[in-house]
Amino acid sequence: MKAKSRAKTAVLIVITVILLVFSLFPLIYMVIQSLMPWDQVDKSMNLSQPTLRSYQYLLGVDGSTDPMMWIRALLNSIIVSLPTAIISVLVGLCVGYSVTKLQFTGKKFIYQTLLFQMFFPVVILLVPRYILIKPLANHYLGMILPLCISTWAIFMYINYFTTLPNEIFEVAKIDGLSDFGIIVKIAVPMTKSVTTIVFLSMFMSRWNELMWDMLVAPDIKMQTLNVLISTQFRSMGNFPGPMYAASVLLTLPIIIMFLCASKYFKEGISFMLK
């Protein structure tokens, strides 16, 4: 029995390693190609002579491009992604607490409306959303407001608050805490793991947004890094090294944030799998 158990474990480990390598290969390939000589990009995986030429191109070391264009695009991505993720967390936290722990007229209707909205594909709302937000085109508010409220984030908090006993919040009210005080002093500390999942997911979703940004912010000064990558390298078809380098820069903030919040991220994933 022990031999069979060990054999099963070995097979599972091998399968896991294969799947891990398969899933990470695009990222590894992107990094390697960003360091390849331009005449070897997409032709080889042998990184015998690594070079930073692609990164130097983005930074304008040889005068071939405007480095401020890339720095501005990176800042634009941060400026629109951080507020979007933060607002999504705040809205999800407050709505989740209200729907699960407060009693008020229309509570069931609000819950059903939120549930109903989850069945609409995002692309269906693209045109009416653009018509409403058109006065804010080429403005940070136009890039943030339509994407800062997430039904998924709200339901994540609703599901989490459902698992918390009502007695905790009732005792807090007896001690004189208002609903706002309960959210700040009790709900926020108790939802760190879910908040980490929601924040990282919303930040990553907004960071990778392409269609909406191309539609609402065509001005190159307002373009995010994702849009700039998709528009600036059409002429670099024969030498896509800088495109890989820009893609690495696009991926780095997500990896750094994940590593910094890995503890709470694991706890949040454990809750989601329950």
CSV table of C-alpha atoms in Angstrom, one decimal:
chain,number,residue,atom,x,y,z
A,1,MET,CA,0.0,0.0,0.0
A,2,LYS,CA,2.8,2.4,0.9
A,3,ALA,CA,4.5,1.7,-2.5
A,4,LYS,CA,1.2,2.4,-4.3
A,5,SER,CA,0.8,5.6,-2.3
A,6,ARG,CA,4.3,6.7,-3.1
A,7,ALA,CA,3.8,6.0,-6.8
A,8,LYS,CA,0.6,8.0,-6.8
A,9,THR,CA,2.3,10.9,-5.1
A,10,ALA,CA,5.2,10.8,-7.5
A,11,VAL,CA,2.8,10.8,-10.5
A,12,LEU,CA,0.9,13.8,-9.0
A,13,ILE,CA,4.2,15.7,-8.4
A,14,VAL,CA,5.3,15.0,-12.0
A,15,ILE,CA,1.9,16.2,-13.4
A,16,THR,CA,2.0,19.3,-11.2
A,17,VAL,CA,5.5,20.2,-12.3
A,18,ILE,CA,4.6,19.7,-16.0
A,19,LEU,CA,1.5,21.9,-15.6
A,20,LEU,CA,3.5,24.5,-13.7
A,21,VAL,CA,6.2,24.7,-16.4
A,22,PHE,CA,3.5,24.8,-19.1
A,23,SER,CA,1.7,27.7,-17.4
A,24,LEU,CA,5.0,29.6,-16.7
A,25,PHE,CA,6.5,29.1,-20.1
A,26,PRO,CA,4.9,32.2,-21.8
A,27,LEU,CA,6.4,34.3,-19.0
A,28,ILE,CA,9.8,32.7,-19.2
A,29,TYR,CA,9.7,33.0,-23.0
A,30,MET,CA,8.9,36.7,-22.8
A,31,VAL,CA,11.7,37.4,-20.4
A,32,ILE,CA,14.3,35.5,-22.5
A,33,GLN,CA,13.2,37.1,-25.7
A,34,SER,CA,13.4,40.6,-24.1
A,35,LEU,CA,17.1,39.8,-23.5
A,36,MET,CA,17.9,38.3,-26.9
A,37,PRO,CA,19.9,40.2,-29.7
A,38,TRP,CA,17.3,41.6,-32.1
A,39,ASP,CA,18.3,39.3,-35.0
A,40,GLN,CA,17.6,36.3,-32.8
A,41,VAL,CA,14.3,37.3,-31.3
A,42,ASP,CA,11.6,34.6,-31.8
A,43,LYS,CA,14.2,32.4,-33.5
A,44,SER,CA,16.0,30.9,-30.6
A,45,MET,CA,15.8,30.2,-26.9
A,46,ASN,CA,19.5,30.0,-26.3
A,47,LEU,CA,20.4,33.0,-24.3
A,48,SER,CA,24.1,32.7,-24.8
A,49,GLN,CA,24.6,36.5,-25.4
A,50,PRO,CA,22.1,38.4,-23.4
A,51,THR,CA,21.7,42.1,-24.1
A,52,LEU,CA,19.7,45.0,-22.7
A,53,ARG,CA,19.3,46.6,-26.1
A,54,SER,CA,15.5,46.2,-26.0
A,55,TYR,CA,15.3,47.9,-22.6
A,56,GLN,CA,17.7,50.6,-23.8
A,57,TYR,CA,15.4,51.2,-26.8
A,58,LEU,CA,12.5,51.9,-24.4
A,59,LEU,CA,14.6,54.2,-22.3
A,60,GLY,CA,15.8,56.1,-25.3
A,61,VAL,CA,19.5,55.4,-24.6
A,62,ASP,CA,20.3,55.5,-28.3
A,63,GLY,CA,17.8,58.3,-29.1
A,64,SER,CA,15.5,56.0,-31.0
A,65,THR,CA,12.5,56.7,-28.9
A,66,ASP,CA,11.1,59.1,-26.3
A,67,PRO,CA,11.5,57.6,-22.8
A,68,MET,CA,9.0,60.0,-21.4
A,69,MET,CA,6.3,58.3,-23.5
A,70,TRP,CA,6.8,55.0,-21.7
A,71,ILE,CA,7.3,56.6,-18.3
A,72,ARG,CA,4.1,58.6,-18.8
A,73,ALA,CA,2.2,55.5,-19.9
A,74,LEU,CA,3.4,53.6,-16.8
A,75,LEU,CA,2.3,56.4,-14.5
A,76,ASN,CA,-1.1,56.5,-16.3
A,77,SER,CA,-1.5,52.8,-15.7
A,78,ILE,CA,-0.7,53.3,-12.0
A,79,ILE,CA,-2.9,56.4,-11.7
A,80,VAL,CA,-6.0,54.6,-13.1
A,81,SER,CA,-5.4,51.1,-11.6
A,82,LEU,CA,-4.8,52.0,-7.9
A,83,PRO,CA,-8.0,54.1,-7.4
A,84,THR,CA,-10.1,51.6,-9.3
A,85,ALA,CA,-8.9,48.8,-7.1
A,86,ILE,CA,-9.3,50.8,-3.9
A,87,ILE,CA,-12.8,52.0,-4.7
A,88,SER,CA,-13.8,48.5,-5.7
A,89,VAL,CA,-12.7,47.3,-2.3
A,90,LEU,CA,-14.5,50.1,-0.4
A,91,VAL,CA,-17.7,49.6,-2.3
A,92,GLY,CA,-17.6,45.9,-2.0
A,93,LEU,CA,-16.9,46.0,1.7
A,94,CYS,CA,-19.7,48.5,2.5
A,95,VAL,CA,-22.3,46.9,0.3
A,96,GLY,CA,-21.3,43.4,1.5
A,97,TYR,CA,-21.7,44.4,5.1
A,98,SER,CA,-25.0,46.3,4.5
A,99,VAL,CA,-26.6,43.4,2.6
A,100,THR,CA,-25.6,40.7,5.1
A,101,LYS,CA,-25.6,42.5,8.5
A,102,LEU,CA,-28.2,45.3,8.3
A,103,GLN,CA,-31.9,45.2,8.1
A,104,PHE,CA,-33.6,47.7,5.7
A,105,THR,CA,-36.4,47.9,3.2
A,106,GLY,CA,-35.4,46.8,-0.3
A,107,LYS,CA,-32.5,44.7,0.9
A,108,LYS,CA,-33.7,41.6,-1.1
A,109,PHE,CA,-34.3,43.7,-4.2
A,110,ILE,CA,-30.8,45.1,-4.1
A,111,TYR,CA,-29.3,41.6,-3.7
A,112,GLN,CA,-31.3,40.2,-6.6
A,113,THR,CA,-30.4,43.2,-8.8
A,114,LEU,CA,-26.7,42.6,-8.1
A,115,LEU,CA,-27.2,38.9,-9.0
A,116,PHE,CA,-29.0,39.8,-12.2
A,117,GLN,CA,-26.2,42.1,-13.3
A,118,MET,CA,-23.7,39.3,-13.2
A,119,PHE,CA,-25.4,37.6,-16.2
A,120,PHE,CA,-24.7,40.6,-18.5
A,121,PRO,CA,-21.5,40.3,-20.7
A,122,VAL,CA,-19.4,43.4,-20.2
A,123,VAL,CA,-19.3,44.1,-24.0
A,124,ILE,CA,-23.1,44.7,-24.1
A,125,LEU,CA,-22.7,47.7,-21.8
A,126,LEU,CA,-19.7,49.1,-23.7
A,127,VAL,CA,-21.6,51.5,-26.0
A,128,PRO,CA,-24.1,52.9,-23.4
A,129,ARG,CA,-21.2,53.2,-20.9
A,130,TYR,CA,-19.2,55.2,-23.5
A,131,ILE,CA,-22.1,57.5,-24.3
A,132,LEU,CA,-22.5,58.3,-20.6
A,133,ILE,CA,-18.9,58.9,-19.9
A,134,LYS,CA,-18.1,60.6,-23.2
A,135,PRO,CA,-17.8,64.1,-21.6
A,136,LEU,CA,-14.9,62.7,-19.5
A,137,ALA,CA,-13.0,61.3,-22.5
A,138,ASN,CA,-9.2,61.7,-22.3
A,139,HIS,CA,-9.6,62.3,-18.5
A,140,TYR,CA,-8.6,60.0,-15.7
A,141,LEU,CA,-12.1,60.1,-14.2
A,142,GLY,CA,-13.4,58.7,-17.5
A,143,MET,CA,-11.0,55.8,-17.2
A,144,ILE,CA,-11.7,55.1,-13.6
A,145,LEU,CA,-15.4,55.6,-12.8
A,146,PRO,CA,-17.0,53.1,-15.2
A,147,LEU,CA,-14.7,50.2,-13.9
A,148,CYS,CA,-14.5,51.0,-10.2
A,149,ILE,CA,-17.6,49.1,-9.1
A,150,SER,CA,-17.4,45.3,-9.4
A,151,THR,CA,-20.4,43.0,-8.8
A,152,TRP,CA,-17.9,40.2,-8.4
A,153,ALA,CA,-16.1,42.1,-5.6
A,154,ILE,CA,-19.4,42.8,-3.9
A,155,PHE,CA,-20.3,39.1,-3.9
A,156,MET,CA,-16.9,38.1,-2.6
A,157,TYR,CA,-17.6,40.3,0.5
A,158,ILE,CA,-21.2,39.1,0.8
A,159,ASN,CA,-20.1,35.5,0.9
A,160,TYR,CA,-17.4,36.3,3.5
A,161,PHE,CA,-19.7,38.3,5.7
A,162,THR,CA,-22.2,35.5,5.6
A,163,THR,CA,-19.7,33.2,7.3
A,164,LEU,CA,-19.2,35.7,10.2
A,165,PRO,CA,-21.5,35.3,13.2
A,166,ASN,CA,-23.9,38.2,13.7
A,167,GLU,CA,-23.1,38.2,17.5
A,168,ILE,CA,-19.8,39.9,16.8
A,169,PHE,CA,-21.5,42.9,15.2
A,170,GLU,CA,-24.3,43.0,17.7
A,171,VAL,CA,-21.9,43.2,20.6
A,172,ALA,CA,-20.1,46.0,18.8
A,173,LYS,CA,-23.3,47.9,18.5
A,174,ILE,CA,-24.1,47.4,22.2
A,175,ASP,CA,-20.7,48.8,23.0
A,176,GLY,CA,-21.7,52.0,21.1
A,177,LEU,CA,-20.0,51.6,17.8
A,178,SER,CA,-21.8,53.0,14.7
A,179,ASP,CA,-22.1,51.0,11.5
A,180,PHE,CA,-19.2,53.1,10.1
A,181,GLY,CA,-17.2,52.3,13.2
A,182,ILE,CA,-17.9,48.6,12.9
A,183,ILE,CA,-16.8,48.6,9.3
A,184,VAL,CA,-13.5,50.4,10.1
A,185,LYS,CA,-12.6,48.7,13.4
A,186,ILE,CA,-14.1,45.2,12.9
A,187,ALA,CA,-14.9,44.5,9.3
A,188,VAL,CA,-11.7,45.8,7.8
A,189,PRO,CA,-9.3,43.7,10.0
A,190,MET,CA,-11.5,40.6,9.7
A,191,THR,CA,-11.6,40.7,5.9
A,192,LYS,CA,-7.9,41.1,5.1
A,193,SER,CA,-7.6,37.9,3.1
A,194,VAL,CA,-10.7,38.7,1.0
A,195,THR,CA,-9.6,42.3,0.6
A,196,THR,CA,-6.2,41.1,-0.7
A,197,ILE,CA,-7.9,38.9,-3.3
A,198,VAL,CA,-10.3,41.6,-4.4
A,199,PHE,CA,-7.7,44.3,-4.5
A,200,LEU,CA,-5.2,42.3,-6.5
A,201,SER,CA,-7.8,41.0,-8.9
A,202,MET,CA,-9.3,44.4,-9.5
A,203,PHE,CA,-5.9,46.0,-9.9
A,204,MET,CA,-4.8,43.3,-12.3
A,205,SER,CA,-8.1,43.5,-14.3
A,206,ARG,CA,-7.8,47.3,-14.6
A,207,TRP,CA,-4.0,47.2,-15.3
A,208,ASN,CA,-4.7,44.8,-18.2
A,209,GLU,CA,-7.7,46.7,-19.6
A,210,LEU,CA,-7.3,47.5,-23.3
A,211,MET,CA,-10.6,48.0,-25.1
A,212,TRP,CA,-12.0,50.6,-22.8
A,213,ASP,CA,-8.8,52.6,-22.6
A,214,MET,CA,-8.4,52.7,-26.4
A,215,LEU,CA,-12.0,53.9,-26.7
A,216,VAL,CA,-12.1,56.5,-24.0
A,217,ALA,CA,-8.5,57.8,-24.0
A,218,PRO,CA,-7.1,58.0,-27.6
A,219,ASP,CA,-4.8,60.9,-26.7
A,220,ILE,CA,-1.3,59.5,-26.5
A,221,LYS,CA,-0.6,61.5,-23.3
A,222,MET,CA,-3.4,59.6,-21.6
A,223,GLN,CA,-2.6,56.1,-22.9
A,224,THR,CA,-1.8,53.4,-20.5
A,225,LEU,CA,1.2,51.1,-20.9
A,226,ASN,CA,-1.0,48.3,-22.2
A,227,VAL,CA,-2.5,50.5,-24.9
A,228,LEU,CA,0.9,51.9,-25.8
A,229,ILE,CA,2.4,48.5,-26.3
A,230,SER,CA,-0.4,47.5,-28.7
A,231,THR,CA,-0.1,50.7,-30.8
A,232,GLN,CA,3.6,51.5,-30.9
A,233,PHE,CA,5.1,48.2,-32.1
A,234,ARG,CA,3.3,47.7,-35.4
A,235,SER,CA,6.5,49.0,-37.1
A,236,MET,CA,8.7,46.6,-35.0
A,237,GLY,CA,7.5,43.4,-36.7
A,238,ASN,CA,11.0,42.4,-37.7
A,239,PHE,CA,12.5,43.3,-34.3
A,240,PRO,CA,9.9,42.6,-31.6
A,241,GLY,CA,12.5,42.7,-28.8
A,242,PRO,CA,11.3,46.0,-27.4
A,243,MET,CA,7.7,44.7,-27.4
A,244,TYR,CA,8.8,41.8,-25.1
A,245,ALA,CA,10.7,44.2,-22.9
A,246,ALA,CA,7.7,46.5,-22.6
A,247,SER,CA,5.6,43.4,-21.8
A,248,VAL,CA,8.0,42.5,-19.0
A,249,LEU,CA,7.7,46.0,-17.6
A,250,LEU,CA,3.9,45.6,-17.8
A,251,THR,CA,4.0,42.3,-15.8
A,252,LEU,CA,6.5,43.4,-13.1
A,253,PRO,CA,4.1,45.4,-10.9
A,254,ILE,CA,1.6,42.5,-10.7
A,255,ILE,CA,4.4,40.1,-9.7
A,256,ILE,CA,5.7,42.5,-7.1
A,257,MET,CA,2.3,43.1,-5.6
A,258,PHE,CA,1.5,39.4,-5.5
A,259,LEU,CA,4.8,38.7,-3.7
A,260,CYS,CA,4.2,41.4,-1.1
A,261,ALA,CA,0.7,40.2,-0.4
A,262,SER,CA,1.2,36.4,-0.8
A,263,LYS,CA,0.3,35.6,2.8
A,264,TYR,CA,-3.2,37.1,2.7
A,265,PHE,CA,-3.6,36.0,-0.9
A,266,LYS,CA,-3.2,32.3,0.2
A,267,GLU,CA,-5.7,32.8,3.0
A,268,GLY,CA,-8.2,34.4,0.5
A,269,ILE,CA,-7.8,31.5,-1.9
A,270,SER,CA,-8.4,29.0,0.9
A,271,PHE,CA,-11.7,30.8,1.7
A,272,MET,CA,-12.7,30.8,-2.0
A,273,LEU,CA,-12.2,27.0,-2.2
A,274,LYS,CA,-14.3,26.2,0.9
